[in-house]
Amino acid sequence: MGSNEAPNISNSIILVLVALVSVTNGGDIVVYWGQDGREGSLSATCNSGLYKTVNIAFLSAFGGGTQPQLNLANHCNPASNGCLSLNKDIKNCQARGIQVLLSIGGGAPGYSLSSSKDATNLANYIWNNFLGGKSNSRPFGNVVLDGVDFDIELGGGASFYIVLAKTLSNLSKGGQKVYLSAAPQCPFPDKQLNGALSTGLFDYVWIQFYNNGPCEFDANNPRKFQRSWNQWTSSIRAGKLYVGFPASPSQSAAGSGYVPPQVLMNRVLPFVKKSSIYGGVMLWDRFNDLQTGYSRNIKPSV
């Protein structure tokens, strides 16, 4: 008769669809490294097998005609070429399929952009010293980073980050792709990065759902977080959007916004995974993640 074959075909189709949805919603974990000497080496971070992307933080001084400066806390001193030792670490990470990005900005004053020329100069500096260009003063040696992360929380010249993003994107044409990411605050629109994000050039956007009460996740009022996430996913053209949280309840990680792993897995991820551009979870930072084991606890569910 052949009547028994139809249910089997239907069941096969259902299984394939379920598998596709699972693959589509499978997220990655992104972490920031570089601001605490106690967090261990970059190689150990990548060798942990926990992260898909590591942001080296930060290029913390630039703009206004000043020489850009790298600040990696107690890890190394770029002024004495002390960060050349990271060359092997970065290559190790990349050999493992982990993207390594240079994060610019951060939460401390010392950077801003005052003109389009300022932005173009910074783009050229980053290109020549960290990406596919050439310079005699490359802090990490000949290794080529995978991209640039915009963690712009302070400073002025928001409109000039549009120029920076476009120039970096143009510099990479015809060569190795430069991935662009951004870490905006969750109140929408982000006053520093909205213009740059509106270009549609960013591959990844990891939204900081911490230190921002009106849009943080609150177990007693989850709708404020949900409204914020929906606004971001419906308004920003980007490759993938990530939810960003502190990896520890410690005040040294963030003033507010910590979400326990079980709460993240049971109440946050099921909601955000509904978006077709969900990318995963961003954590601040490697040191705090080491203290709590946060990423290990959530990895099966991300």
Short mmCIF file of C-alpha atoms in Angstrom, two decimals:
data_model
loop_
_atom_site.label_atom_id
_atom_site.label_comp_id
_atom_site.label_asym_id
_atom_site.label_seq_id
_atom_site.Cartn_x
_atom_site.Cartn_y
_atom_site.Cartn_z
CA MET A 1 0.00 0.00 0.00
CA GLY A 2 2.81 2.46 0.84
CA SER A 3 0.65 4.24 3.43
CA ASN A 4 3.24 3.70 6.15
CA GLU A 5 5.91 5.64 4.25
CA ALA A 6 4.25 9.06 4.51
CA PRO A 7 4.50 9.29 8.32
CA ASN A 8 8.16 8.25 8.13
CA ILE A 9 8.90 10.96 5.56
CA SER A 10 7.05 13.51 7.66
CA ASN A 11 8.92 12.47 10.76
CA SER A 12 12.22 12.76 8.88
CA ILE A 13 11.34 16.27 7.73
CA ILE A 14 10.44 17.26 11.29
CA LEU A 15 13.73 15.89 12.59
CA VAL A 16 15.67 17.81 9.93
CA LEU A 17 13.82 21.02 10.77
CA VAL A 18 14.47 20.55 14.48
CA ALA A 19 18.16 19.99 13.73
CA LEU A 20 18.31 23.12 11.59
CA VAL A 21 16.69 25.21 14.30
CA SER A 22 19.16 23.80 16.82
CA VAL A 23 22.10 24.73 14.61
CA THR A 24 20.69 28.16 13.87
CA ASN A 25 20.20 28.97 17.56
CA GLY A 26 23.48 27.52 18.73
CA GLY A 27 25.29 30.50 20.26
CA ASP A 28 28.88 31.33 21.07
CA ILE A 29 30.54 32.81 24.14
CA VAL A 30 32.59 35.98 23.78
CA VAL A 31 34.90 37.26 26.51
CA TYR A 32 37.04 40.31 27.21
CA TRP A 33 40.65 39.73 28.22
CA GLY A 34 43.40 42.16 29.15
CA GLN A 35 42.31 44.27 32.10
CA ASP A 36 43.37 42.08 35.02
CA GLY A 37 46.78 40.45 35.36
CA ARG A 38 45.26 37.74 37.54
CA GLU A 39 43.18 36.32 34.68
CA GLY A 40 46.04 34.26 33.28
CA SER A 41 47.49 34.21 29.80
CA LEU A 42 45.71 34.72 26.52
CA SER A 43 46.76 31.21 25.46
CA ALA A 44 45.20 29.69 28.58
CA THR A 45 42.04 31.64 27.84
CA CYS A 46 41.81 30.18 24.36
CA ASN A 47 42.96 26.71 25.41
CA SER A 48 40.01 26.50 27.80
CA GLY A 49 37.75 25.73 24.85
CA LEU A 50 35.06 28.01 26.22
CA TYR A 51 35.15 30.99 23.88
CA LYS A 52 34.65 31.63 20.19
CA THR A 53 35.87 35.24 20.30
CA VAL A 54 38.30 37.02 22.62
CA ASN A 55 38.43 40.81 22.73
CA ILE A 56 41.83 42.17 23.78
CA ALA A 57 41.09 45.21 25.92
CA PHE A 58 41.89 48.05 25.42
CA LEU A 59 43.37 50.54 23.00
CA SER A 60 42.38 53.07 25.61
CA ALA A 61 43.88 56.34 24.42
CA PHE A 62 43.40 57.91 21.00
CA GLY A 63 42.09 60.97 19.20
CA GLY A 64 42.83 64.66 19.36
CA GLY A 65 46.20 64.22 17.75
CA THR A 66 47.52 62.00 20.53
CA GLN A 67 49.49 58.83 19.86
CA PRO A 68 47.17 55.84 20.39
CA GLN A 69 48.11 53.81 23.45
CA LEU A 70 47.46 50.20 24.34
CA ASN A 71 46.72 49.40 27.98
CA LEU A 72 46.72 45.74 29.00
CA ALA A 73 46.95 46.30 32.76
CA ASN A 74 49.66 44.10 34.28
CA HIS A 75 49.99 41.73 31.35
CA CYS A 76 52.66 43.64 29.46
CA ASN A 77 54.10 47.05 28.75
CA PRO A 78 53.74 48.02 25.06
CA ALA A 79 56.02 51.03 25.53
CA SER A 80 59.00 48.69 26.04
CA ASN A 81 57.86 46.20 23.37
CA GLY A 82 56.78 43.93 26.19
CA CYS A 83 53.59 42.83 24.42
CA LEU A 84 55.45 41.09 21.60
CA SER A 85 55.14 37.93 23.70
CA LEU A 86 51.42 37.91 22.82
CA ASN A 87 52.33 37.12 19.21
CA LYS A 88 52.44 33.38 19.88
CA ASP A 89 49.36 33.49 22.10
CA ILE A 90 47.28 35.19 19.43
CA LYS A 91 48.47 32.75 16.76
CA ASN A 92 47.60 29.88 19.09
CA CYS A 93 44.09 31.23 19.54
CA GLN A 94 43.58 31.71 15.82
CA ALA A 95 44.89 28.21 15.09
CA ARG A 96 42.12 26.94 17.34
CA GLY A 97 39.51 28.79 15.29
CA ILE A 98 39.08 31.55 17.86
CA GLN A 99 38.75 35.10 16.62
CA VAL A 100 40.89 37.69 18.38
CA LEU A 101 39.76 41.31 18.15
CA LEU A 102 41.31 44.54 19.38
CA SER A 103 38.85 46.40 21.59
CA ILE A 104 39.09 50.18 21.52
CA GLY A 105 37.74 52.56 24.15
CA GLY A 106 36.55 51.15 27.46
CA GLY A 107 35.16 52.68 30.61
CA ALA A 108 38.01 55.04 31.48
CA PRO A 109 38.52 58.55 30.01
CA GLY A 110 41.35 59.17 27.59
CA TYR A 111 39.86 58.79 24.15
CA SER A 112 37.63 60.69 21.75
CA LEU A 113 37.35 61.58 18.08
CA SER A 114 37.25 65.25 17.12
CA SER A 115 37.06 65.11 13.31
CA SER A 116 36.84 62.89 10.25
CA LYS A 117 40.61 63.24 9.91
CA ASP A 118 40.98 62.06 13.50
CA ALA A 119 38.92 58.96 12.66
CA THR A 120 40.82 58.28 9.44
CA ASN A 121 44.16 58.60 11.23
CA LEU A 122 43.03 56.15 13.90
CA ALA A 123 41.79 53.68 11.28
CA ASN A 124 45.14 53.82 9.51
CA TYR A 125 47.01 53.38 12.78
CA ILE A 126 44.94 50.31 13.72
CA TRP A 127 45.29 48.89 10.21
CA ASN A 128 49.06 49.32 10.14
CA ASN A 129 49.76 48.23 13.70
CA PHE A 130 47.26 45.44 14.36
CA LEU A 131 45.66 44.37 11.07
CA GLY A 132 46.82 43.86 7.49
CA GLY A 133 49.04 46.91 7.12
CA LYS A 134 52.71 47.43 7.90
CA SER A 135 54.54 49.32 10.63
CA ASN A 136 57.84 49.13 12.48
CA SER A 137 56.04 49.47 15.81
CA ARG A 138 53.46 46.67 15.81
CA PRO A 139 52.76 45.89 19.52
CA PHE A 140 52.02 42.21 18.80
CA GLY A 141 54.52 41.73 16.02
CA ASN A 142 53.58 40.24 12.67
CA VAL A 143 50.36 38.58 13.77
CA VAL A 144 47.21 39.96 12.13
CA LEU A 145 44.18 40.34 14.40
CA ASP A 146 40.76 39.37 13.12
CA GLY A 147 39.04 42.68 13.70
CA VAL A 148 38.17 45.64 15.86
CA ASP A 149 35.67 45.94 18.70
CA PHE A 150 34.10 49.34 19.44
CA ASP A 151 33.56 49.61 23.21
CA ILE A 152 32.88 53.33 23.14
CA GLU A 153 31.40 54.35 26.48
CA LEU A 154 32.88 57.84 26.90
CA GLY A 155 34.37 60.68 24.93
CA GLY A 156 32.90 62.78 22.17
CA GLY A 157 32.58 62.70 18.43
CA ALA A 158 29.94 60.01 18.06
CA SER A 159 29.44 60.83 14.38
CA PHE A 160 33.11 60.21 13.64
CA TYR A 161 32.86 56.56 14.63
CA ILE A 162 30.87 56.23 11.41
CA VAL A 163 34.00 57.35 9.55
CA LEU A 164 36.16 54.95 11.57
CA ALA A 165 33.92 51.97 10.78
CA LYS A 166 33.71 52.82 7.09
CA THR A 167 37.45 53.40 6.76
CA LEU A 168 38.33 50.13 8.49
CA SER A 169 35.85 48.31 6.29
CA ASN A 170 37.30 49.89 3.13
CA LEU A 171 40.87 49.09 4.15
CA SER A 172 40.04 45.41 4.34
CA LYS A 173 38.56 45.20 0.86
CA GLY A 174 40.62 42.97 -1.38
CA GLY A 175 42.44 41.41 1.53
CA GLN A 176 41.70 39.61 4.78
CA LYS A 177 38.30 40.58 6.12
CA VAL A 178 38.31 42.85 9.15
CA TYR A 179 35.47 41.87 11.45
CA LEU A 180 33.77 44.75 13.22
CA SER A 181 32.02 44.40 16.55
CA ALA A 182 30.49 46.82 19.02
CA ALA A 183 29.49 46.78 22.69
CA PRO A 184 26.73 49.38 23.05
CA GLN A 185 24.86 50.07 26.28
CA CYS A 186 21.37 48.55 26.30
CA PRO A 187 19.34 51.82 26.37
CA PHE A 188 18.35 52.32 22.73
CA PRO A 189 19.69 54.08 20.80
CA ASP A 190 23.21 54.06 22.16
CA LYS A 191 24.33 57.69 22.18
CA GLN A 192 27.93 56.89 21.27
CA LEU A 193 27.50 54.13 18.70
CA ASN A 194 24.10 54.50 17.09
CA GLY A 195 25.48 56.26 14.01
CA ALA A 196 28.20 53.69 13.45
CA LEU A 197 25.79 50.81 13.98
CA SER A 198 23.38 52.33 11.47
CA THR A 199 25.96 51.75 8.72
CA GLY A 200 25.15 48.04 8.75
CA LEU A 201 28.88 47.24 8.67
CA PHE A 202 29.06 45.44 12.01
CA ASP A 203 29.33 41.67 12.08
CA TYR A 204 28.70 41.34 15.81
CA VAL A 205 26.95 43.52 18.37
CA TRP A 206 27.19 42.44 22.01
CA ILE A 207 24.82 44.60 24.01
CA GLN A 208 25.76 45.49 27.56
CA PHE A 209 22.72 44.54 29.64
CA TYR A 210 24.44 45.68 32.82
CA ASN A 211 25.00 48.96 34.63
CA ASN A 212 21.76 50.04 32.94
CA GLY A 213 18.76 49.49 35.21
CA PRO A 214 15.96 50.34 32.73
CA CYS A 215 16.89 47.50 30.36
CA GLU A 216 18.69 44.95 32.53
CA PHE A 217 17.12 41.55 33.12
CA ASP A 218 15.00 41.57 36.28
CA ALA A 219 13.44 38.26 37.30
CA ASN A 220 10.51 40.18 38.81
CA ASN A 221 10.00 42.26 35.68
CA PRO A 222 11.49 40.44 32.66
CA ARG A 223 9.48 42.48 30.16
CA LYS A 224 11.79 45.51 30.33
CA PHE A 225 14.68 43.34 29.18
CA GLN A 226 12.52 41.66 26.56
CA ARG A 227 11.33 44.97 25.16
CA SER A 228 14.91 46.18 24.93
CA TRP A 229 16.13 43.02 23.17
CA ASN A 230 13.23 43.19 20.70
CA GLN A 231 14.02 46.82 19.95
CA TRP A 232 17.66 46.02 19.25
CA THR A 233 16.92 43.02 17.05
CA SER A 234 14.31 44.91 15.03
CA SER A 235 16.31 48.13 14.64
CA ILE A 236 19.96 47.24 14.04
CA ARG A 237 21.33 45.69 10.86
CA ALA A 238 24.13 43.43 12.03
CA GLY A 239 25.33 39.91 11.42
CA LYS A 240 24.64 38.65 14.95
CA LEU A 241 23.44 40.18 18.22
CA TYR A 242 24.64 38.93 21.60
CA VAL A 243 23.43 39.46 25.15
CA GLY A 244 26.18 40.83 27.39
CA PHE A 245 26.40 40.18 31.14
CA PRO A 246 28.98 40.37 33.93
CA ALA A 247 30.47 36.97 34.74
CA SER A 248 30.36 37.62 38.48
CA PRO A 249 28.06 39.30 41.02
CA SER A 250 31.12 41.15 42.34
CA GLN A 251 31.07 44.92 42.16
CA SER A 252 34.43 44.68 40.44
CA ALA A 253 32.66 43.11 37.46
CA ALA A 254 29.70 45.49 37.24
CA GLY A 255 27.58 47.67 39.44
CA SER A 256 24.40 45.86 38.45
CA GLY A 257 22.96 43.44 35.92
CA TYR A 258 24.40 40.10 37.06
CA VAL A 259 22.17 37.18 36.03
CA PRO A 260 22.88 33.79 37.68
CA PRO A 261 23.68 30.99 35.20
CA GLN A 262 20.50 29.02 35.90
CA VAL A 263 18.38 32.12 35.39
CA LEU A 264 20.20 32.89 32.17
CA MET A 265 19.63 29.37 30.87
CA ASN A 266 16.01 29.06 31.96
CA ARG A 267 14.61 32.54 31.48
CA VAL A 268 16.87 34.59 29.22
CA LEU A 269 18.19 32.24 26.54
CA PRO A 270 14.84 30.67 25.61
CA PHE A 271 13.58 34.16 24.80
CA VAL A 272 16.58 35.63 22.96
CA LYS A 273 17.13 32.47 20.92
CA LYS A 274 13.85 33.14 19.13
CA SER A 275 15.63 35.83 17.13
CA SER A 276 17.19 34.73 13.84
CA ILE A 277 20.17 37.00 14.52
CA TYR A 278 20.88 35.73 18.03
CA GLY A 279 24.62 35.08 18.27
CA GLY A 280 25.34 34.08 21.85
CA VAL A 281 26.53 35.53 25.13
CA MET A 282 29.23 38.12 25.84
CA LEU A 283 30.88 38.08 29.27
CA TRP A 284 32.85 40.70 31.15
CA ASP A 285 35.47 39.48 31.73
CA ARG A 286 37.90 36.54 31.77
CA PHE A 287 39.07 37.21 35.33
CA ASN A 288 35.53 37.19 36.71
CA ASP A 289 34.66 34.15 34.62
CA LEU A 290 37.60 32.31 36.16
CA GLN A 291 36.33 33.14 39.65
CA THR A 292 32.79 31.87 39.07
CA GLY A 293 33.01 29.31 36.28
CA TYR A 294 30.13 31.14 34.61
CA SER A 295 30.91 30.16 31.02
CA ARG A 296 31.38 26.51 31.95
CA ASN A 297 27.95 26.51 33.56
CA ILE A 298 26.15 28.02 30.59
CA LYS A 299 28.12 26.53 27.68
CA PRO A 300 25.78 23.56 27.05
CA SER A 301 22.81 25.93 26.76
CA VAL A 302 24.23 28.85 24.82
#
